[in-house]
PDB file of C-alpha atoms in Angstrom:
ATOM      1  CA  UNK A   1    -192.541  34.122 116.376  1.00 57.00           C
ATOM      2  CA  UNK A   2    -189.683  33.264 114.080  1.00 67.00           C
ATOM      3  CA  UNK A   3    -187.783  36.104 112.449  1.00 88.00           C
ATOM      4  CA  UNK A   4    -185.293  35.972 109.569  1.00 93.00           C
ATOM      5  CA  UNK A   5    -183.228  39.034 108.689  1.00 95.00           C
ATOM      6  CA  UNK A   6    -181.089  39.840 105.672  1.00 95.00           C
ATOM      7  CA  UNK A   7    -179.331  42.904 104.367  1.00 91.00           C
ATOM      8  CA  UNK A   8    -181.156  44.519 101.488  1.00 93.00           C
ATOM      9  CA  UNK A   9    -178.465  44.945  98.901  1.00 96.00           C
ATOM     10  CA  UNK A  10    -175.058  43.689  97.782  1.00 97.00           C
ATOM     11  CA  UNK A  11    -172.977  44.809  94.823  1.00 97.00           C
ATOM     12  CA  UNK A  12    -169.931  42.923  93.554  1.00 97.00           C
ATOM     13  CA  UNK A  13    -167.759  42.847  90.462  1.00 97.00           C
ATOM     14  CA  UNK A  14    -167.893  39.944  88.059  1.00 97.00           C
ATOM     15  CA  UNK A  15    -165.361  37.288  89.050  1.00 97.00           C
ATOM     16  CA  UNK A  16    -165.322  38.291  92.728  1.00 97.00           C
ATOM     17  CA  UNK A  17    -166.878  36.240  95.505  1.00 97.00           C
ATOM     18  CA  UNK A  18    -170.228  37.268  96.950  1.00 97.00           C
ATOM     19  CA  UNK A  19    -171.217  36.623 100.522  1.00 97.00           C
ATOM     20  CA  UNK A  20    -174.862  37.036 101.485  1.00 98.00           C
ATOM     21  CA  UNK A  21    -175.656  36.915 105.174  1.00 97.00           C
ATOM     22  CA  UNK A  22    -178.743  35.964 107.121  1.00 96.00           C
ATOM     23  CA  UNK A  23    -179.672  35.813 110.799  1.00 96.00           C
ATOM     24  CA  UNK A  24    -182.574  33.992 112.352  1.00 92.00           C
ATOM     25  CA  UNK A  25    -184.074  33.793 115.801  1.00 89.00           C
ATOM     26  CA  UNK A  26    -185.626  30.346 116.069  1.00 82.00           C
ATOM     27  CA  UNK A  27    -183.236  28.095 117.965  1.00 78.00           C
ATOM     28  CA  UNK A  28    -185.232  25.013 116.965  1.00 80.00           C
ATOM     29  CA  UNK A  29    -184.683  25.513 113.239  1.00 79.00           C
ATOM     30  CA  UNK A  30    -184.263  22.197 111.484  1.00 83.00           C
ATOM     31  CA  UNK A  31    -183.410  23.234 107.934  1.00 90.00           C
ATOM     32  CA  UNK A  32    -182.105  26.483 106.491  1.00 92.00           C
ATOM     33  CA  UNK A  33    -182.523  27.323 102.839  1.00 94.00           C
ATOM     34  CA  UNK A  34    -181.295  29.653 100.144  1.00 97.00           C
ATOM     35  CA  UNK A  35    -183.588  30.546  97.267  1.00 97.00           C
ATOM     36  CA  UNK A  36    -182.889  32.682  94.202  1.00 97.00           C
ATOM     37  CA  UNK A  37    -185.507  34.831  92.489  1.00 97.00           C
ATOM     38  CA  UNK A  38    -184.911  36.407  89.102  1.00 95.00           C
ATOM     39  CA  UNK A  39    -187.184  39.193  87.832  1.00 90.00           C
ATOM     40  CA  UNK A  40    -190.679  37.978  87.027  1.00 86.00           C
ATOM     41  CA  UNK A  41    -189.900  34.431  88.083  1.00 89.00           C
ATOM     42  CA  UNK A  42    -190.632  32.124  90.962  1.00 91.00           C
ATOM     43  CA  UNK A  43    -188.244  31.134  93.702  1.00 94.00           C
ATOM     44  CA  UNK A  44    -185.579  28.633  92.729  1.00 95.00           C
ATOM     45  CA  UNK A  45    -184.221  26.434  95.502  1.00 94.00           C
ATOM     46  CA  UNK A  46    -180.445  26.741  95.416  1.00 96.00           C
ATOM     47  CA  UNK A  47    -179.391  24.705  98.397  1.00 95.00           C
ATOM     48  CA  UNK A  48    -180.288  23.882 101.971  1.00 93.00           C
ATOM     49  CA  UNK A  49    -178.491  22.737 105.073  1.00 92.00           C
ATOM     50  CA  UNK A  50    -179.583  20.647 108.004  1.00 89.00           C
ATOM     51  CA  UNK A  51    -179.154  22.445 111.303  1.00 85.00           C
ATOM     52  CA  UNK A  52    -176.625  19.971 112.689  1.00 86.00           C
ATOM     53  CA  UNK A  53    -174.218  20.734 109.843  1.00 87.00           C
ATOM     54  CA  UNK A  54    -171.904  23.716 109.719  1.00 91.00           C
ATOM     55  CA  UNK A  55    -170.971  23.750 106.065  1.00 94.00           C
ATOM     56  CA  UNK A  56    -172.253  22.548 102.725  1.00 94.00           C
ATOM     57  CA  UNK A  57    -170.609  23.043  99.352  1.00 95.00           C
ATOM     58  CA  UNK A  58    -172.219  22.636  95.967  1.00 92.00           C
ATOM     59  CA  UNK A  59    -170.132  23.757  92.990  1.00 95.00           C
ATOM     60  CA  UNK A  60    -169.755  27.542  93.279  1.00 96.00           C
ATOM     61  CA  UNK A  61    -172.013  27.737  96.313  1.00 97.00           C
ATOM     62  CA  UNK A  62    -170.845  27.376  99.920  1.00 97.00           C
ATOM     63  CA  UNK A  63    -173.255  27.580 102.823  1.00 97.00           C
ATOM     64  CA  UNK A  64    -171.883  28.253 106.284  1.00 96.00           C
ATOM     65  CA  UNK A  65    -173.997  27.865 109.408  1.00 95.00           C
ATOM     66  CA  UNK A  66    -173.080  29.183 112.841  1.00 93.00           C
ATOM     67  CA  UNK A  67    -175.809  27.713 114.972  1.00 90.00           C
ATOM     68  CA  UNK A  68    -174.578  29.362 118.166  1.00 90.00           C
ATOM     69  CA  UNK A  69    -174.909  32.823 116.635  1.00 92.00           C
ATOM     70  CA  UNK A  70    -177.905  31.809 114.464  1.00 92.00           C
ATOM     71  CA  UNK A  71    -176.045  33.077 111.418  1.00 95.00           C
ATOM     72  CA  UNK A  72    -176.231  31.636 107.923  1.00 95.00           C
ATOM     73  CA  UNK A  73    -174.242  32.753 104.896  1.00 97.00           C
ATOM     74  CA  UNK A  74    -174.166  31.938 101.213  1.00 98.00           C
ATOM     75  CA  UNK A  75    -170.903  32.390  99.354  1.00 98.00           C
ATOM     76  CA  UNK A  76    -170.949  32.464  95.576  1.00 98.00           C
ATOM     77  CA  UNK A  77    -167.498  31.962  94.071  1.00 97.00           C
ATOM     78  CA  UNK A  78    -166.550  33.583  90.765  1.00 97.00           C
ATOM     79  CA  UNK A  79    -169.777  35.581  90.644  1.00 98.00           C
ATOM     80  CA  UNK A  80    -171.237  36.034  87.171  1.00 97.00           C
ATOM     81  CA  UNK A  81    -173.686  38.590  85.786  1.00 95.00           C
ATOM     82  CA  UNK A  82    -176.237  35.772  85.598  1.00 95.00           C
ATOM     83  CA  UNK A  83    -176.097  35.551  89.386  1.00 97.00           C
ATOM     84  CA  UNK A  84    -177.774  38.945  89.641  1.00 97.00           C
ATOM     85  CA  UNK A  85    -181.062  38.279  91.444  1.00 97.00           C
ATOM     86  CA  UNK A  86    -182.731  38.458  94.823  1.00 97.00           C
ATOM     87  CA  UNK A  87    -181.565  35.808  97.277  1.00 98.00           C
ATOM     88  CA  UNK A  88    -183.857  34.673 100.068  1.00 97.00           C
ATOM     89  CA  UNK A  89    -182.858  32.917 103.223  1.00 96.00           C
ATOM     90  CA  UNK A  90    -185.547  30.751 104.857  1.00 93.00           C
ATOM     91  CA  UNK A  91    -185.875  28.468 107.829  1.00 91.00           C
ATOM     92  CA  UNK A  92    -188.191  25.711 108.923  1.00 87.00           C
ATOM     93  CA  UNK A  93    -188.441  24.482 112.462  1.00 73.00           C
ATOM     94  CA  UNK A  94    -189.877  21.737 114.552  1.00 62.00           C
ATOM     95  CA  UNK A  95    -192.220  24.329 116.067  1.00 57.00           C
ATOM     96  CA  UNK A  96    -194.176  24.224 112.855  1.00 55.00           C
ATOM     97  CA  UNK A  97    -196.300  21.245 111.905  1.00 53.00           C
ATOM     98  CA  UNK A  98    -194.844  20.303 108.589  1.00 55.00           C
ATOM     99  CA  UNK A  99    -192.280  22.195 106.591  1.00 68.00           C
ATOM    100  CA  UNK A 100    -193.581  25.720 106.766  1.00 80.00           C
ATOM    101  CA  UNK A 101    -190.892  28.158 105.700  1.00 88.00           C
ATOM    102  CA  UNK A 102    -190.237  31.576 107.202  1.00 90.00           C
ATOM    103  CA  UNK A 103    -188.470  33.826 104.706  1.00 93.00           C
ATOM    104  CA  UNK A 104    -186.180  36.774 105.117  1.00 94.00           C
ATOM    105  CA  UNK A 105    -186.824  39.941 103.162  1.00 94.00           C
ATOM    106  CA  UNK A 106    -184.327  39.038 100.455  1.00 96.00           C
ATOM    107  CA  UNK A 107    -180.928  40.447  99.417  1.00 97.00           C
ATOM    108  CA  UNK A 108    -180.667  41.975  95.981  1.00 97.00           C
ATOM    109  CA  UNK A 109    -177.333  40.986  94.428  1.00 98.00           C
ATOM    110  CA  UNK A 110    -176.052  43.197  91.649  1.00 97.00           C
ATOM    111  CA  UNK A 111    -173.067  41.919  89.663  1.00 97.00           C
ATOM    112  CA  UNK A 112    -171.167  44.554  87.715  1.00 95.00           C
ATOM    113  CA  UNK A 113    -169.252  43.543  84.596  1.00 90.00           C
TER     114      UNK A 113
ATOM    115  CA  UNK B   1    -191.931  16.505  85.794  1.00 67.00           C
ATOM    116  CA  UNK B   2    -192.891  20.000  84.591  1.00 80.00           C
ATOM    117  CA  UNK B   3    -192.638  21.466  88.061  1.00 94.00           C
ATOM    118  CA  UNK B   4    -195.336  23.352  89.918  1.00 96.00           C
ATOM    119  CA  UNK B   5    -197.759  24.847  87.422  1.00 97.00           C
ATOM    120  CA  UNK B   6    -199.802  27.941  88.221  1.00 97.00           C
ATOM    121  CA  UNK B   7    -202.459  29.629  86.182  1.00 97.00           C
ATOM    122  CA  UNK B   8    -203.081  32.244  85.110  1.00 97.00           C
ATOM    123  CA  UNK B   9    -199.652  33.942  85.034  1.00 96.00           C
ATOM    124  CA  UNK B  10    -201.269  37.367  85.064  1.00 97.00           C
ATOM    125  CA  UNK B  11    -204.712  38.465  86.177  1.00 97.00           C
ATOM    126  CA  UNK B  12    -206.197  41.940  86.058  1.00 98.00           C
ATOM    127  CA  UNK B  13    -209.610  42.324  87.600  1.00 97.00           C
ATOM    128  CA  UNK B  14    -211.894  45.000  88.900  1.00 97.00           C
ATOM    129  CA  UNK B  15    -212.508  45.558  92.562  1.00 97.00           C
ATOM    130  CA  UNK B  16    -215.360  43.427  93.825  1.00 97.00           C
ATOM    131  CA  UNK B  17    -214.865  40.629  91.325  1.00 98.00           C
ATOM    132  CA  UNK B  18    -214.101  37.046  92.277  1.00 97.00           C
ATOM    133  CA  UNK B  19    -210.605  35.815  91.460  1.00 98.00           C
ATOM    134  CA  UNK B  20    -209.545  32.157  91.348  1.00 98.00           C
ATOM    135  CA  UNK B  21    -205.902  31.157  91.206  1.00 98.00           C
ATOM    136  CA  UNK B  22    -204.958  27.618  90.302  1.00 98.00           C
ATOM    137  CA  UNK B  23    -202.068  25.337  91.120  1.00 98.00           C
ATOM    138  CA  UNK B  24    -200.927  21.900  90.035  1.00 98.00           C
ATOM    139  CA  UNK B  25    -198.266  20.586  92.402  1.00 97.00           C
ATOM    140  CA  UNK B  26    -195.456  18.214  91.533  1.00 96.00           C
ATOM    141  CA  UNK B  27    -196.740  14.656  91.513  1.00 94.00           C
ATOM    142  CA  UNK B  28    -195.984  12.775  94.717  1.00 92.00           C
ATOM    143  CA  UNK B  29    -195.476  15.820  96.912  1.00 93.00           C
ATOM    144  CA  UNK B  30    -197.405  15.658 100.170  1.00 90.00           C
ATOM    145  CA  UNK B  31    -197.312  19.358 101.020  1.00 93.00           C
ATOM    146  CA  UNK B  32    -198.748  22.293  99.143  1.00 95.00           C
ATOM    147  CA  UNK B  33    -198.231  25.916 100.159  1.00 95.00           C
ATOM    148  CA  UNK B  34    -199.753  29.213  99.051  1.00 97.00           C
ATOM    149  CA  UNK B  35    -197.597  32.310  99.503  1.00 96.00           C
ATOM    150  CA  UNK B  36    -198.142  35.958  98.709  1.00 97.00           C
ATOM    151  CA  UNK B  37    -195.337  38.335  97.788  1.00 96.00           C
ATOM    152  CA  UNK B  38    -195.540  42.130  98.030  1.00 95.00           C
ATOM    153  CA  UNK B  39    -192.924  44.837  98.239  1.00 90.00           C
ATOM    154  CA  UNK B  40    -194.179  45.911 101.642  1.00 90.00           C
ATOM    155  CA  UNK B  41    -194.500  42.566 103.379  1.00 90.00           C
ATOM    156  CA  UNK B  42    -192.213  40.272 101.401  1.00 92.00           C
ATOM    157  CA  UNK B  43    -193.173  36.600 101.244  1.00 93.00           C
ATOM    158  CA  UNK B  44    -196.057  35.587 103.489  1.00 92.00           C
ATOM    159  CA  UNK B  45    -197.394  32.096 103.943  1.00 92.00           C
ATOM    160  CA  UNK B  46    -201.157  32.108 103.512  1.00 95.00           C
ATOM    161  CA  UNK B  47    -202.089  28.460 103.981  1.00 95.00           C
ATOM    162  CA  UNK B  48    -200.659  25.018 103.562  1.00 93.00           C
ATOM    163  CA  UNK B  49    -202.017  21.519 103.017  1.00 94.00           C
ATOM    164  CA  UNK B  50    -200.711  18.087 103.915  1.00 92.00           C
ATOM    165  CA  UNK B  51    -202.206  15.223 101.936  1.00 93.00           C
ATOM    166  CA  UNK B  52    -204.964  17.541 100.687  1.00 95.00           C
ATOM    167  CA  UNK B  53    -205.968  18.579 104.223  1.00 94.00           C
ATOM    168  CA  UNK B  54    -205.551  22.230 105.299  1.00 94.00           C
ATOM    169  CA  UNK B  55    -203.135  22.312 108.222  1.00 90.00           C
ATOM    170  CA  UNK B  56    -202.552  25.980 108.959  1.00 89.00           C
ATOM    171  CA  UNK B  57    -204.551  28.850 107.468  1.00 92.00           C
ATOM    172  CA  UNK B  58    -203.536  31.460 110.026  1.00 90.00           C
ATOM    173  CA  UNK B  59    -201.863  33.493 107.312  1.00 91.00           C
ATOM    174  CA  UNK B  60    -205.061  33.973 105.305  1.00 94.00           C
ATOM    175  CA  UNK B  61    -205.706  37.703 105.609  1.00 88.00           C
ATOM    176  CA  UNK B  62    -209.476  37.610 106.020  1.00 86.00           C
ATOM    177  CA  UNK B  63    -212.628  35.747 105.171  1.00 92.00           C
ATOM    178  CA  UNK B  64    -212.522  36.974 101.600  1.00 96.00           C
ATOM    179  CA  UNK B  65    -209.737  34.458 101.014  1.00 97.00           C
ATOM    180  CA  UNK B  66    -210.372  30.733 100.748  1.00 97.00           C
ATOM    181  CA  UNK B  67    -208.323  27.787  99.528  1.00 98.00           C
ATOM    182  CA  UNK B  68    -209.214  24.248  98.576  1.00 97.00           C
ATOM    183  CA  UNK B  69    -207.381  21.137  97.563  1.00 97.00           C
ATOM    184  CA  UNK B  70    -209.974  18.692  96.215  1.00 97.00           C
ATOM    185  CA  UNK B  71    -207.329  16.168  95.182  1.00 95.00           C
ATOM    186  CA  UNK B  72    -203.586  15.611  95.212  1.00 95.00           C
ATOM    187  CA  UNK B  73    -203.053  17.263  91.857  1.00 96.00           C
ATOM    188  CA  UNK B  74    -205.012  20.499  92.152  1.00 97.00           C
ATOM    189  CA  UNK B  75    -205.508  23.428  94.471  1.00 98.00           C
ATOM    190  CA  UNK B  76    -207.262  26.770  94.200  1.00 98.00           C
ATOM    191  CA  UNK B  77    -206.981  30.064  96.032  1.00 98.00           C
ATOM    192  CA  UNK B  78    -210.083  32.211  95.746  1.00 98.00           C
ATOM    193  CA  UNK B  79    -210.577  35.866  96.635  1.00 97.00           C
ATOM    194  CA  UNK B  80    -214.151  37.076  96.808  1.00 97.00           C
ATOM    195  CA  UNK B  81    -214.656  40.006  96.633  1.00 97.00           C
ATOM    196  CA  UNK B  82    -211.257  41.225  95.507  1.00 97.00           C
ATOM    197  CA  UNK B  83    -209.836  44.573  96.649  1.00 97.00           C
ATOM    198  CA  UNK B  84    -206.936  46.717  95.319  1.00 97.00           C
ATOM    199  CA  UNK B  85    -204.812  45.808  98.375  1.00 96.00           C
ATOM    200  CA  UNK B  86    -204.923  42.177  97.271  1.00 97.00           C
ATOM    201  CA  UNK B  87    -202.663  43.071  94.345  1.00 97.00           C
ATOM    202  CA  UNK B  88    -199.555  40.910  94.703  1.00 97.00           C
ATOM    203  CA  UNK B  89    -197.769  37.922  93.249  1.00 97.00           C
ATOM    204  CA  UNK B  90    -199.236  34.686  94.555  1.00 98.00           C
ATOM    205  CA  UNK B  91    -197.022  31.637  94.617  1.00 97.00           C
ATOM    206  CA  UNK B  92    -197.874  28.009  95.013  1.00 97.00           C
ATOM    207  CA  UNK B  93    -195.178  25.607  96.195  1.00 95.00           C
ATOM    208  CA  UNK B  94    -195.094  21.869  96.798  1.00 95.00           C
ATOM    209  CA  UNK B  95    -192.689  19.474  98.410  1.00 91.00           C
ATOM    210  CA  UNK B  96    -191.528  18.201 101.724  1.00 79.00           C
ATOM    211  CA  UNK B  97    -188.063  19.020 103.051  1.00 81.00           C
ATOM    212  CA  UNK B  98    -187.485  20.834  99.754  1.00 87.00           C
ATOM    213  CA  UNK B  99    -190.194  23.196  98.568  1.00 90.00           C
ATOM    214  CA  UNK B 100    -190.451  23.929  94.865  1.00 93.00           C
ATOM    215  CA  UNK B 101    -192.194  27.053  93.693  1.00 94.00           C
ATOM    216  CA  UNK B 102    -194.344  27.772  90.700  1.00 96.00           C
ATOM    217  CA  UNK B 103    -193.817  30.817  88.514  1.00 95.00           C
ATOM    218  CA  UNK B 104    -196.485  32.733  90.349  1.00 96.00           C
ATOM    219  CA  UNK B 105    -199.655  34.604  89.416  1.00 98.00           C
ATOM    220  CA  UNK B 106    -199.370  38.373  89.290  1.00 97.00           C
ATOM    221  CA  UNK B 107    -202.718  39.730  90.420  1.00 98.00           C
ATOM    222  CA  UNK B 108    -203.705  43.343  89.842  1.00 98.00           C
ATOM    223  CA  UNK B 109    -207.005  44.555  91.250  1.00 98.00           C
ATOM    224  CA  UNK B 110    -208.055  47.925  89.889  1.00 97.00           C
TER     225      UNK B 110
END
């Protein structure tokens, strides 16, 4: 089945850029997503990219997709302490009926002042 | 719209009791998903509905779990009887290409 992998932890200093990486195995992925989860809260959809795109930018967020290597990244520019959270990568594919998401294990981002 | 609304936010129950989790999706969304989040297994899809019809329930752990969607604005996830290993945060999400999550129900079975 589909598999989505992320590194567990990332620590950056406030003001630096953060890059969170994700790899996936399903070559028929249609959409790839980034969600943010703060403590005690639900998952907040940050952005998503269609699989035929290679980049999407939305304010401080830049998503890069390398479909050949099945590698997705999320870059957060000028990282702030409020960006500290767990970030989940997810994919949906045409193999699933509907828009079933397969999530990675999440990357905990810690931003130091 | 107020977003996906789940209730209760927290539930503590004794082993063997029935637990019912509730979800109100965002109006107009065709898909509704139930996920479970634990430290050990991360986020797991339990079941999802399209236009109130269950499409895939292969993630439901066992027969103790059941889910219904009697209409487009309401869904329930029931566990009967509950066990300590069911302790987790249960999320409901609705949407289509974009899935929006509720705040979750933290279930503790003692």
